[in-house]
């Protein structure tokens, strides 16, 4: 099944938005923008009966413990025009383990009308076009804080054209890459916070309604015997207080973070301020290079070749420990390589060339990196390889890289790169590594998830990317390794533990080699998920498989080697290609939509 998709230019998007928001009329405050969209939607969208795909938002997936993205099929029972929402009835899911309420109130921009409709009399073409315009506006133009905008200012005049221009500049990579990545990160976090706030506020309002109902019931039944105390102890009043205070605290933190993002983004929204920001960043880099190594500044300006450089970063420690680290570094540095001492890993990542090696000491190295790693560079820990994988070692005594805040991704790789003898602490990010292109080699690395999220991924491989893992451990993720179409992976002595899904093969073109027969899936809910498999019985949605050799029979050219499973609820699950909800190309587009948003938006 396929869905409506559109590719439009900046001028087309601007013209459409102006038409909806009555550009030539009187000044329009922010509070009136939503009303204009309501009026437009009422004229364009069929009120009921059309079929669509619902891409469930991340916040709901997290709350319901679903993998992300989860896409389900159904029909619209009723459009709620005043709220730009719809009552959506779920009729089909890809995974039978997904349990959802039959009827759900969802945002219109989360729906993708299908090309095939049971009722051909419906004008679904116009409906799909309208939802596309609405989705673009609320995904790329309207900001979460705009609803609080002063009513005495013309929102359309001040923001509409500039915001659409910014969205298209981001899609065309017209901004400096560090600045573009920083702005995309801010936008993605702001929209996620907005969804989380709406979800928490709805949850709190439901809880208050239940409390009111209980109070009425208590007044009506004053002669009834007292209720049984909770097993956890304490009075019901104190327990209810604790439960209600947690969301309030979350709301305060989210509102504060959103205010910080707003203040920063409103500065960067101005083209002149963006230019000044980029110049300051560039000048700061040059000053840093001048202070560290005067000769390198002239090399940067003249863009001439320079000798290979290796950066050494150590955390504060005793003199003898520093000497021991230098001796170990001496064994790792390549011949004829200059060595430069760095203050922090973040500083080194900001000034180093993409093809340079970085050696880091044991200890915590916090980063907020807004560039891509590529061009045969590397980050290596100054420690023996065996120490990283052994779980008995204290994390504080290992070379550990973590994020400075809740970034969406810890590391983005878009070329050949190597990570070795490292612990990647992914407990505060949604994704550990996003491999966009090239070959990523991991040797003796350990990736740690939070063990709670149903959406957190350790490694995601985009089309044409290649992954090589040697002596690695991945644990406590929702998904260990996710392989999309046209990707390849070689795994040798890799342990994947305590994941919801250890490894997922989302397309028959994904190539997997399990070398040495020593890869192991331990205590996973599902060891391997294989999607789009040509199962012999075309009526089966999925097939449970015990051994990798049995899965190989369905794709002998691409899936090679063998592995073991220990204490997994299911070893392997293969989904039938004839039972796919979405057409292959559409499924890939929706699957990659959010990942593309971190580097390039889907705007032409």
Coordinates of C-alpha atoms in Angstrom, one line a residue:
X1 CA 0.0 0.0 0.0
X2 CA 1.3 3.4 -0.9
X3 CA 0.6 6.9 0.5
X4 CA 0.5 10.4 -1.0
X5 CA 3.9 12.3 -0.9
X6 CA 4.8 15.7 -2.3
X7 CA 8.0 17.5 -3.3
X8 CA 7.7 21.2 -3.6
X9 CA 10.0 24.2 -3.9
X10 CA 10.4 27.1 -1.5
X11 CA 8.3 29.4 -3.7
X12 CA 5.5 26.8 -3.9
X13 CA 5.5 26.4 -0.1
X14 CA 5.6 30.1 0.5
X15 CA 2.7 30.7 -2.0
X16 CA 0.6 28.0 -0.3
X17 CA 1.2 29.4 3.2
X18 CA 0.4 32.9 2.0
X19 CA -2.9 31.7 0.5
X20 CA -4.0 30.0 3.7
X21 CA -2.9 32.9 6.0
X22 CA -4.4 35.7 3.9
X23 CA -1.1 37.5 3.3
X24 CA -2.7 40.6 1.7
X25 CA -5.2 41.1 4.5
X26 CA -4.9 42.9 7.8
X27 CA -2.1 42.1 10.2
X28 CA -2.4 38.7 11.7
X29 CA -1.3 37.9 15.3
X30 CA -0.1 34.4 16.3
X31 CA -3.3 33.6 18.1
X32 CA -5.2 33.9 14.8
X33 CA -3.0 31.6 12.7
X34 CA -4.5 28.4 14.0
X35 CA -8.0 29.8 13.3
X36 CA -7.0 30.4 9.7
X37 CA -5.8 26.9 9.3
X38 CA -9.0 25.6 10.8
X39 CA -11.0 27.4 8.2
X40 CA -8.8 26.2 5.4
X41 CA -8.9 22.6 6.6
X42 CA -12.7 22.6 6.9
X43 CA -13.0 23.4 3.2
X44 CA -10.4 21.0 2.0
X45 CA -10.5 17.8 4.0
X46 CA -13.1 15.0 3.9
X47 CA -14.8 14.9 7.3
X48 CA -14.8 11.1 7.6
X49 CA -14.3 7.7 6.0
X50 CA -10.9 8.0 4.3
X51 CA -8.1 5.5 5.0
X52 CA -4.6 6.4 6.1
X53 CA -1.4 5.4 7.8
X54 CA -0.7 6.7 11.3
X55 CA 2.9 7.2 12.2
X56 CA 2.7 7.0 16.0
X57 CA 4.7 9.9 17.6
X58 CA 7.8 9.0 19.6
X59 CA 6.3 10.1 23.0
X60 CA 3.4 7.7 22.6
X61 CA 5.7 4.9 21.5
X62 CA 7.8 5.5 24.6
X63 CA 4.8 5.5 26.9
X64 CA 3.3 2.4 25.3
X65 CA 6.7 0.6 25.1
X66 CA 6.5 0.4 21.3
X67 CA 9.4 0.4 18.9
X68 CA 9.9 3.7 17.0
X69 CA 8.7 4.3 14.3
X70 CA 5.6 2.2 14.5
X71 CA 3.2 2.7 11.6
X72 CA -0.4 1.3 11.6
X73 CA -3.3 1.3 9.1
X74 CA -6.9 2.4 9.6
X75 CA -9.5 4.9 8.7
X76 CA -10.7 8.3 9.9
X77 CA -14.0 8.1 11.8
X78 CA -14.3 11.8 12.3
X79 CA -12.2 14.9 11.7
X80 CA -12.1 17.3 14.7
X81 CA -11.6 20.5 12.8
X82 CA -11.4 22.9 15.8
X83 CA -8.4 21.0 17.1
X84 CA -6.8 19.9 13.8
X85 CA -7.2 16.3 14.9
X86 CA -9.0 13.2 13.9
X87 CA -10.6 10.2 15.5
X88 CA -8.6 7.3 13.9
X89 CA -9.7 3.7 14.1
X90 CA -6.9 1.2 13.8
X91 CA -7.7 -1.8 11.5
X92 CA -4.3 -3.3 10.8
X93 CA -0.9 -3.5 12.4
X94 CA 2.4 -4.9 11.0
X95 CA 3.4 -6.6 14.3
X96 CA 0.8 -8.6 16.1
X97 CA 2.6 -7.8 19.4
X98 CA 1.5 -4.1 19.0
X99 CA -1.6 -3.6 21.1
X100 CA -3.4 -0.2 20.7
X101 CA -6.8 1.1 21.5
X102 CA -9.1 0.6 18.5
X103 CA -10.1 4.3 18.5
X104 CA -7.5 7.0 19.0
X105 CA -7.5 10.8 18.8
X106 CA -4.5 11.8 16.7
X107 CA -3.1 14.9 15.1
X108 CA -3.9 15.3 11.4
X109 CA -0.2 15.8 10.6
X110 CA 0.5 12.3 11.9
X111 CA -1.7 10.8 9.2
X112 CA -0.7 9.8 5.6
X113 CA -3.7 9.2 3.4
X114 CA -3.3 6.1 1.2
X115 CA -3.6 6.1 -2.6
X116 CA -6.0 3.1 -2.5
X117 CA -9.3 3.9 -0.9
X118 CA -12.3 1.6 -0.4
X119 CA -14.7 4.6 -1.0
X120 CA -13.7 6.0 -4.4
X121 CA -16.2 8.8 -4.1
X122 CA -14.1 10.6 -1.5
X123 CA -11.9 13.4 -2.6
X124 CA -8.7 12.1 -1.0
X125 CA -6.4 13.9 -3.4
X126 CA -7.4 17.2 -2.0
X127 CA -7.4 15.8 1.6
X128 CA -3.8 14.5 1.2
X129 CA -2.7 17.8 -0.4
X130 CA -4.2 19.8 2.5
X131 CA -2.6 17.6 5.2
X132 CA 0.8 17.9 3.4
X133 CA 0.6 21.7 3.6
X134 CA -0.5 21.5 7.2
X135 CA 2.3 19.1 8.1
X136 CA 4.9 21.3 6.4
X137 CA 3.7 24.4 8.3
X138 CA 3.6 22.8 11.7
X139 CA 6.8 20.8 11.2
X140 CA 9.0 23.5 9.7
X141 CA 7.4 27.0 10.1
X142 CA 5.4 27.1 13.3
X143 CA 7.5 27.0 16.5
X144 CA 6.3 25.5 19.8
X145 CA 6.6 28.9 21.5
X146 CA 4.6 30.9 18.8
X147 CA 1.3 30.3 20.6
X148 CA 2.6 32.5 23.4
X149 CA 3.5 35.3 21.0
X150 CA 2.2 38.9 21.7
X151 CA -1.1 39.6 19.9
X152 CA 0.0 43.2 19.1
X153 CA 2.5 42.0 16.6
X154 CA 2.0 40.7 13.1
X155 CA 3.2 37.1 13.2
X156 CA 2.8 36.5 9.4
X157 CA 4.7 39.6 8.4
X158 CA 7.5 39.0 10.9
X159 CA 8.0 35.2 10.5
X160 CA 6.3 33.4 7.7
X161 CA 8.7 34.1 4.8
X162 CA 11.8 34.0 7.0
X163 CA 10.9 30.7 8.5
X164 CA 10.1 29.0 5.1
X165 CA 13.4 30.4 3.7
X166 CA 15.3 29.0 6.7
X167 CA 13.7 25.6 6.3
X168 CA 14.6 25.5 2.6
X169 CA 18.2 26.8 3.3
X170 CA 18.6 23.9 5.8
X171 CA 17.3 21.4 3.2
X172 CA 19.7 22.7 0.6
X173 CA 22.7 22.8 3.0
X174 CA 23.2 26.5 2.4
X175 CA 24.3 27.1 5.9
X176 CA 27.6 26.2 7.5
X177 CA 27.4 22.6 8.5
X178 CA 28.0 23.1 12.3
X179 CA 25.4 25.9 12.4
X180 CA 22.9 23.8 10.4
X181 CA 23.3 20.8 12.6
X182 CA 23.0 22.9 15.8
X183 CA 19.8 24.5 14.5
X184 CA 18.3 21.2 13.5
X185 CA 19.1 19.7 16.9
X186 CA 17.4 22.6 18.6
X187 CA 14.3 22.3 16.4
X188 CA 14.0 18.5 16.9
X189 CA 14.4 18.9 20.7
X190 CA 11.9 21.7 20.8
X191 CA 9.3 19.8 18.9
X192 CA 9.8 16.7 21.0
X193 CA 9.4 18.8 24.2
X194 CA 6.2 20.2 22.8
X195 CA 4.8 16.7 22.2
X196 CA 6.0 15.6 25.7
X197 CA 4.4 18.7 27.3
X198 CA 1.0 18.1 25.5
X199 CA 1.1 14.5 26.6
X200 CA 2.0 15.3 30.2
X201 CA -0.7 18.0 30.4
X202 CA -3.3 15.7 29.0
X203 CA -2.3 13.0 31.5
X204 CA -2.5 15.5 34.4
X205 CA -5.9 16.7 33.3
X206 CA -7.2 13.1 33.2
X207 CA -5.8 12.5 36.6
X208 CA -7.5 15.6 38.0
X209 CA -10.8 14.4 36.5
X210 CA -10.4 11.0 38.1
X211 CA -9.7 12.7 41.5
X212 CA -12.8 14.8 41.2
X213 CA -14.9 11.7 40.4
X214 CA -13.4 9.9 43.4
X215 CA -14.2 12.8 45.6
X216 CA -17.8 12.8 44.5
X217 CA -18.1 9.1 45.0
X218 CA -16.6 9.4 48.5
X219 CA -19.2 12.1 49.5
X220 CA -22.0 9.9 48.1
X221 CA -20.8 6.9 50.1
X222 CA -19.8 8.2 53.5
X223 CA -21.1 5.2 55.3
X224 CA -19.1 2.7 53.3
X225 CA -16.1 1.0 55.0
X226 CA -12.7 2.6 54.4
X227 CA -10.7 1.4 51.4
X228 CA -7.8 -1.0 51.8
X229 CA -4.4 0.7 52.1
X230 CA -1.9 0.3 49.3
X231 CA 0.6 -2.5 49.8
X232 CA 3.5 0.0 49.5
X233 CA 2.5 1.7 52.7
X234 CA 1.7 5.3 53.5
X235 CA -1.6 7.0 53.2
X236 CA -3.5 7.2 49.9
X237 CA -3.2 11.0 50.2
X238 CA 0.6 10.9 50.4
X239 CA 0.9 8.4 47.5
X240 CA -1.4 10.6 45.3
X241 CA 0.7 13.6 46.1
X242 CA 3.9 11.9 45.1
X243 CA 2.3 10.8 41.8
X244 CA 1.0 14.2 41.0
X245 CA 4.2 16.0 41.9
X246 CA 6.3 14.1 39.4
X247 CA 4.6 15.3 36.3
X248 CA 4.6 18.9 37.7
X249 CA 8.4 18.7 38.1
X250 CA 8.7 17.3 34.6
X251 CA 6.6 20.1 33.2
X252 CA 8.7 22.7 34.9
X253 CA 11.9 21.2 33.5
X254 CA 10.5 21.0 30.0
X255 CA 9.1 24.5 30.1
X256 CA 12.5 25.8 31.3
X257 CA 14.4 23.9 28.5
X258 CA 12.0 25.1 25.9
X259 CA 12.5 28.7 27.0
X260 CA 16.3 28.3 26.7
X261 CA 15.9 26.9 23.2
X262 CA 13.5 29.7 22.2
X263 CA 15.9 32.5 23.3
X264 CA 18.8 30.9 21.3
X265 CA 16.7 30.1 18.2
X266 CA 15.2 33.5 18.0
X267 CA 18.7 34.9 17.7
X268 CA 19.7 32.4 15.0
X269 CA 16.5 32.9 13.1
X270 CA 17.8 36.3 12.0
X271 CA 20.0 35.9 8.9
X272 CA 22.4 38.6 10.1
X273 CA 22.8 37.0 13.5
X274 CA 23.4 33.6 11.8
X275 CA 26.2 35.2 9.8
X276 CA 27.7 36.8 12.9
X277 CA 27.4 33.5 14.8
X278 CA 29.3 31.7 12.0
X279 CA 32.0 34.3 11.9
X280 CA 32.5 34.2 15.7
X281 CA 32.7 30.4 15.5
X282 CA 35.3 30.6 12.8
X283 CA 37.3 33.3 14.6
X284 CA 37.2 31.2 17.8
X285 CA 38.6 28.2 15.9
X286 CA 41.4 30.3 14.4
X287 CA 42.3 31.8 17.8
X288 CA 42.4 28.3 19.3
X289 CA 44.7 27.0 16.5
X290 CA 46.9 30.1 16.8
X291 CA 47.3 29.5 20.6
X292 CA 48.0 25.8 20.2
X293 CA 50.1 25.8 17.1
X294 CA 50.8 29.0 15.2
X295 CA 51.9 27.1 12.1
X296 CA 48.6 25.4 11.7
X297 CA 46.7 28.6 11.3
X298 CA 48.5 29.5 8.2
X299 CA 47.9 26.0 6.9
X300 CA 44.2 26.4 7.6
X301 CA 44.1 29.6 5.7
X302 CA 46.1 28.4 2.8
X303 CA 44.5 25.0 2.8
X304 CA 47.7 23.2 2.2
X305 CA 48.6 19.7 3.1
X306 CA 50.1 19.2 6.6
X307 CA 51.7 16.2 8.3
X308 CA 49.4 13.8 10.1
X309 CA 48.5 15.0 13.5
X310 CA 47.5 12.9 16.6
X311 CA 45.6 14.5 19.5
X312 CA 46.0 13.3 23.1
X313 CA 43.3 14.1 25.6
X314 CA 43.7 13.1 29.3
X315 CA 41.6 13.8 32.3
X316 CA 43.3 15.3 35.4
X317 CA 45.2 12.6 37.3
X318 CA 48.5 12.0 39.1
X319 CA 51.9 12.5 37.4
X320 CA 52.8 8.8 37.3
X321 CA 49.4 8.0 35.7
X322 CA 50.1 10.7 33.1
X323 CA 53.5 9.2 32.4
X324 CA 52.0 5.7 32.0
X325 CA 49.4 7.1 29.6
X326 CA 52.1 8.8 27.5
X327 CA 54.0 5.5 27.3
X328 CA 50.9 3.7 26.1
X329 CA 50.2 6.5 23.6
X330 CA 53.8 6.1 22.3
X331 CA 52.8 2.6 21.2
X332 CA 49.7 3.8 19.4
X333 CA 51.0 6.9 17.6
X334 CA 51.9 6.3 13.9
X335 CA 55.5 7.0 12.7
X336 CA 56.2 10.6 11.5
X337 CA 53.1 11.9 13.3
X338 CA 53.0 15.1 15.2
X339 CA 51.3 14.9 18.7
X340 CA 49.2 17.7 20.2
X341 CA 47.9 17.7 23.7
X342 CA 44.2 18.7 24.0
X343 CA 42.3 20.1 27.0
X344 CA 39.0 18.3 26.4
X345 CA 37.6 15.9 23.7
X346 CA 35.1 18.6 22.8
X347 CA 37.9 21.1 22.1
X348 CA 39.8 18.6 20.0
X349 CA 36.8 17.6 18.0
X350 CA 36.2 21.3 17.2
X351 CA 39.7 21.9 15.9
X352 CA 40.9 18.6 14.5
X353 CA 40.9 17.5 10.9
X354 CA 38.6 14.6 9.9
X355 CA 41.5 12.3 9.1
X356 CA 43.4 12.7 12.4
X357 CA 43.6 10.3 15.2
X358 CA 42.5 11.1 18.8
X359 CA 43.7 9.2 21.8
X360 CA 41.7 9.6 25.1
X361 CA 42.5 8.5 28.6
X362 CA 40.3 6.6 31.0
X363 CA 37.7 8.8 32.5
X364 CA 34.5 10.6 31.4
X365 CA 34.8 12.7 28.2
X366 CA 31.6 14.8 27.7
X367 CA 30.9 16.1 24.2
X368 CA 28.2 18.1 22.3
X369 CA 29.6 17.5 18.9
X370 CA 27.9 19.2 15.9
X371 CA 29.9 17.8 13.0
X372 CA 30.3 14.5 11.3
X373 CA 33.3 12.1 11.7
X374 CA 34.8 10.8 8.5
X375 CA 37.9 10.6 6.2
X376 CA 39.8 7.7 7.9
X377 CA 40.1 9.4 11.3
X378 CA 39.8 7.6 14.7
X379 CA 39.1 7.9 18.4
X380 CA 40.9 5.4 20.5
X381 CA 41.0 4.7 24.3
X382 CA 44.3 4.4 26.1
X383 CA 43.5 1.1 27.8
X384 CA 43.9 -2.6 27.1
X385 CA 41.1 -3.9 24.9
X386 CA 40.0 -6.7 27.3
X387 CA 39.2 -4.2 30.1
X388 CA 36.5 -2.4 28.1
X389 CA 34.3 -5.5 27.5
X390 CA 34.6 -7.0 31.0
X391 CA 31.5 -5.8 32.9
X392 CA 33.2 -6.0 36.3
X393 CA 35.3 -2.9 35.6
X394 CA 34.2 0.4 37.0
X395 CA 33.1 2.7 34.2
X396 CA 35.0 5.6 35.8
X397 CA 38.2 3.8 35.1
X398 CA 37.4 3.3 31.4
X399 CA 37.6 5.7 28.4
X400 CA 34.0 6.8 28.3
X401 CA 32.3 9.2 25.9
X402 CA 28.9 10.7 26.8
X403 CA 26.7 13.6 25.7
X404 CA 26.6 16.9 27.6
X405 CA 22.8 16.9 27.4
X406 CA 19.9 15.0 25.8
X407 CA 21.1 15.2 22.2
X408 CA 19.3 13.0 19.7
X409 CA 22.5 11.2 18.7
X410 CA 25.9 10.8 20.3
X411 CA 28.0 10.4 17.2
X412 CA 27.2 10.8 13.5
X413 CA 29.5 9.1 11.0
X414 CA 29.4 10.0 7.3
X415 CA 32.7 8.4 6.0
X416 CA 35.3 5.9 6.9
X417 CA 36.1 6.1 10.6
X418 CA 37.4 3.9 13.5
X419 CA 36.4 3.7 17.2
X420 CA 38.5 1.5 19.4
X421 CA 38.8 0.6 23.2
X422 CA 35.9 2.9 24.1
X423 CA 32.7 2.9 26.2
X424 CA 30.0 4.9 24.5
X425 CA 27.5 6.0 27.2
X426 CA 24.2 6.4 25.3
X427 CA 21.9 6.5 28.4
X428 CA 21.0 10.1 27.8
X429 CA 20.5 10.1 24.0
X430 CA 18.0 8.5 21.7
X431 CA 20.6 7.0 19.5
X432 CA 24.2 6.0 20.0
X433 CA 25.7 6.1 16.5
X434 CA 24.1 7.2 13.2
X435 CA 26.1 5.8 10.3
X436 CA 25.2 7.8 7.2
X437 CA 27.9 6.7 4.8
X438 CA 31.2 5.0 4.6
X439 CA 32.7 2.2 6.7
X440 CA 32.6 2.4 10.5
X441 CA 34.9 0.1 12.3
X442 CA 34.4 -0.6 16.0
X443 CA 37.0 -2.6 17.9
X444 CA 36.7 -3.5 21.6
X445 CA 33.9 -1.0 22.2
X446 CA 31.0 -1.2 24.6
X447 CA 27.7 0.7 24.0
X448 CA 25.4 1.3 27.0
X449 CA 21.7 2.1 26.8
X450 CA 19.3 3.1 29.5
X451 CA 17.5 -0.2 29.6
X452 CA 14.1 1.5 29.9
X453 CA 13.3 3.2 26.6
X454 CA 11.4 1.4 23.9
X455 CA 12.8 3.6 21.2
X456 CA 16.5 3.9 22.0
X457 CA 18.9 2.5 19.3
X458 CA 22.6 1.7 19.6
X459 CA 23.7 1.8 15.9
X460 CA 21.6 2.8 12.9
X461 CA 22.9 2.1 9.4
X462 CA 21.6 4.2 6.6
X463 CA 21.5 3.0 2.9
X464 CA 25.0 2.3 1.5
X465 CA 26.7 2.4 4.9
X466 CA 29.0 -0.4 6.0
X467 CA 29.6 -1.5 9.6
X468 CA 32.4 -3.7 11.0
X469 CA 32.3 -4.8 14.7
X470 CA 35.1 -6.8 16.4
X471 CA 35.0 -7.8 20.0
X472 CA 32.2 -5.4 21.0
X473 CA 29.3 -5.4 23.5
X474 CA 26.0 -3.7 23.1
X475 CA 23.5 -3.8 26.0
X476 CA 20.3 -2.3 27.4
X477 CA 18.9 -0.8 24.1
X478 CA 15.5 -1.1 22.5
X479 CA 17.3 -1.9 19.3
X480 CA 20.9 -3.0 19.2
X481 CA 21.7 -2.7 15.4
X482 CA 19.3 -1.4 12.8
X483 CA 20.2 -2.2 9.2
X484 CA 18.2 -0.4 6.4
X485 CA 18.2 -1.2 2.7
X486 CA 21.5 -1.6 0.9
X487 CA 23.6 -1.7 4.1
X488 CA 26.2 -4.2 5.1
X489 CA 27.6 -5.4 8.5
X490 CA 30.4 -7.8 9.5
X491 CA 30.2 -8.9 13.2
X492 CA 33.0 -10.9 14.8
X493 CA 32.8 -11.9 18.5
X494 CA 29.9 -9.4 19.2
X495 CA 27.7 -9.7 22.2
X496 CA 24.2 -8.1 22.2
X497 CA 22.6 -8.3 25.6
X498 CA 19.3 -7.2 27.3
X499 CA 17.9 -5.5 24.2
X500 CA 14.2 -5.5 23.1
X501 CA 15.5 -6.4 19.6
X502 CA 19.2 -7.3 19.2
X503 CA 19.5 -6.8 15.4
X504 CA 16.9 -5.8 12.8
X505 CA 17.2 -6.5 9.1
X506 CA 14.7 -4.1 7.5
X507 CA 15.3 -5.1 3.9
X508 CA 16.3 -8.1 1.9
X509 CA 19.2 -6.1 0.4
X510 CA 20.9 -5.7 3.8
X511 CA 24.0 -7.8 3.9
X512 CA 25.0 -9.5 7.2
X513 CA 28.1 -11.6 7.9
X514 CA 28.4 -13.3 11.3
X515 CA 32.1 -14.3 11.4
X516 CA 33.7 -16.9 13.5
X517 CA 30.5 -18.4 14.8
X518 CA 31.0 -16.5 18.1
X519 CA 28.4 -13.8 18.0
X520 CA 25.8 -14.1 20.7
X521 CA 22.4 -12.6 21.6
X522 CA 21.8 -12.9 25.4
X523 CA 18.6 -12.1 27.4
X524 CA 16.9 -10.2 24.5
X525 CA 13.2 -10.1 24.0
X526 CA 13.9 -10.8 20.3
X527 CA 17.3 -11.7 19.0
X528 CA 17.0 -10.9 15.3
X529 CA 14.1 -9.3 13.4
X530 CA 14.0 -9.9 9.6
X531 CA 11.5 -7.8 7.6
X532 CA 10.1 -8.4 4.1
X533 CA 11.1 -12.1 4.0
X534 CA 9.5 -14.3 1.2
X535 CA 8.0 -16.9 3.5
X536 CA 6.6 -20.0 1.8
X537 CA 3.2 -19.6 3.3
X538 CA 2.0 -16.3 1.9
X539 CA -0.9 -16.1 4.5
X540 CA 1.4 -16.0 7.5
X541 CA 2.3 -12.6 8.8
X542 CA 5.4 -13.8 10.6
X543 CA 7.4 -16.9 11.4
X544 CA 9.3 -17.7 14.6
X545 CA 12.7 -19.3 13.9
X546 CA 15.1 -20.8 16.4
X547 CA 18.4 -20.9 14.4
X548 CA 20.2 -18.4 12.1
X549 CA 20.8 -21.2 9.6
X550 CA 17.1 -21.5 9.2
X551 CA 16.8 -17.8 8.4
X552 CA 19.7 -18.1 5.9
X553 CA 17.6 -20.3 3.6
X554 CA 15.4 -17.2 2.7
X555 CA 18.4 -15.1 1.7
X556 CA 21.5 -17.3 1.2
X557 CA 23.5 -14.6 -0.7
X558 CA 23.2 -11.8 1.8
X559 CA 22.9 -13.5 5.3
X560 CA 26.0 -15.5 6.1
X561 CA 27.6 -17.1 9.1
X562 CA 26.1 -18.2 12.4
X563 CA 25.4 -17.1 15.9
X564 CA 24.0 -18.3 19.2
X565 CA 21.1 -17.3 21.4
X566 CA 20.9 -17.5 25.2
X567 CA 17.8 -16.8 27.3
X568 CA 16.0 -14.8 24.6
X569 CA 12.2 -14.9 24.6
X570 CA 12.3 -15.3 20.8
X571 CA 15.5 -16.0 18.8
X572 CA 14.4 -14.9 15.3
X573 CA 11.2 -13.5 13.9
X574 CA 10.7 -13.1 10.1
X575 CA 7.9 -11.0 8.7
X576 CA 6.3 -12.0 5.4
X577 CA 6.9 -9.6 2.5
X578 CA 3.4 -10.2 1.2
X579 CA 1.9 -8.9 4.4
X580 CA 3.6 -5.5 4.4
X581 CA 1.3 -2.6 5.3
X582 CA 3.3 -0.2 3.2
X583 CA 4.9 -0.3 -0.2
X584 CA 8.6 -0.8 0.1
X585 CA 9.6 2.7 -1.1
X586 CA 7.0 4.5 1.0
X587 CA 8.0 2.4 4.1
X588 CA 11.6 3.4 3.7
X589 CA 10.7 7.1 3.2
X590 CA 8.7 7.2 6.4
X591 CA 11.3 5.1 8.3
X592 CA 14.1 7.5 7.3
X593 CA 12.1 10.7 7.7
X594 CA 13.3 11.6 11.2
X595 CA 16.8 10.5 10.6
X596 CA 17.0 12.7 7.5
X597 CA 15.7 15.5 9.6
X598 CA 19.0 15.5 11.5
X599 CA 21.0 16.2 8.4
X600 CA 18.7 17.2 5.6
X601 CA 15.0 17.9 5.7
X602 CA 12.7 16.4 3.1
X603 CA 12.1 19.7 1.3
X604 CA 13.2 20.4 -2.3

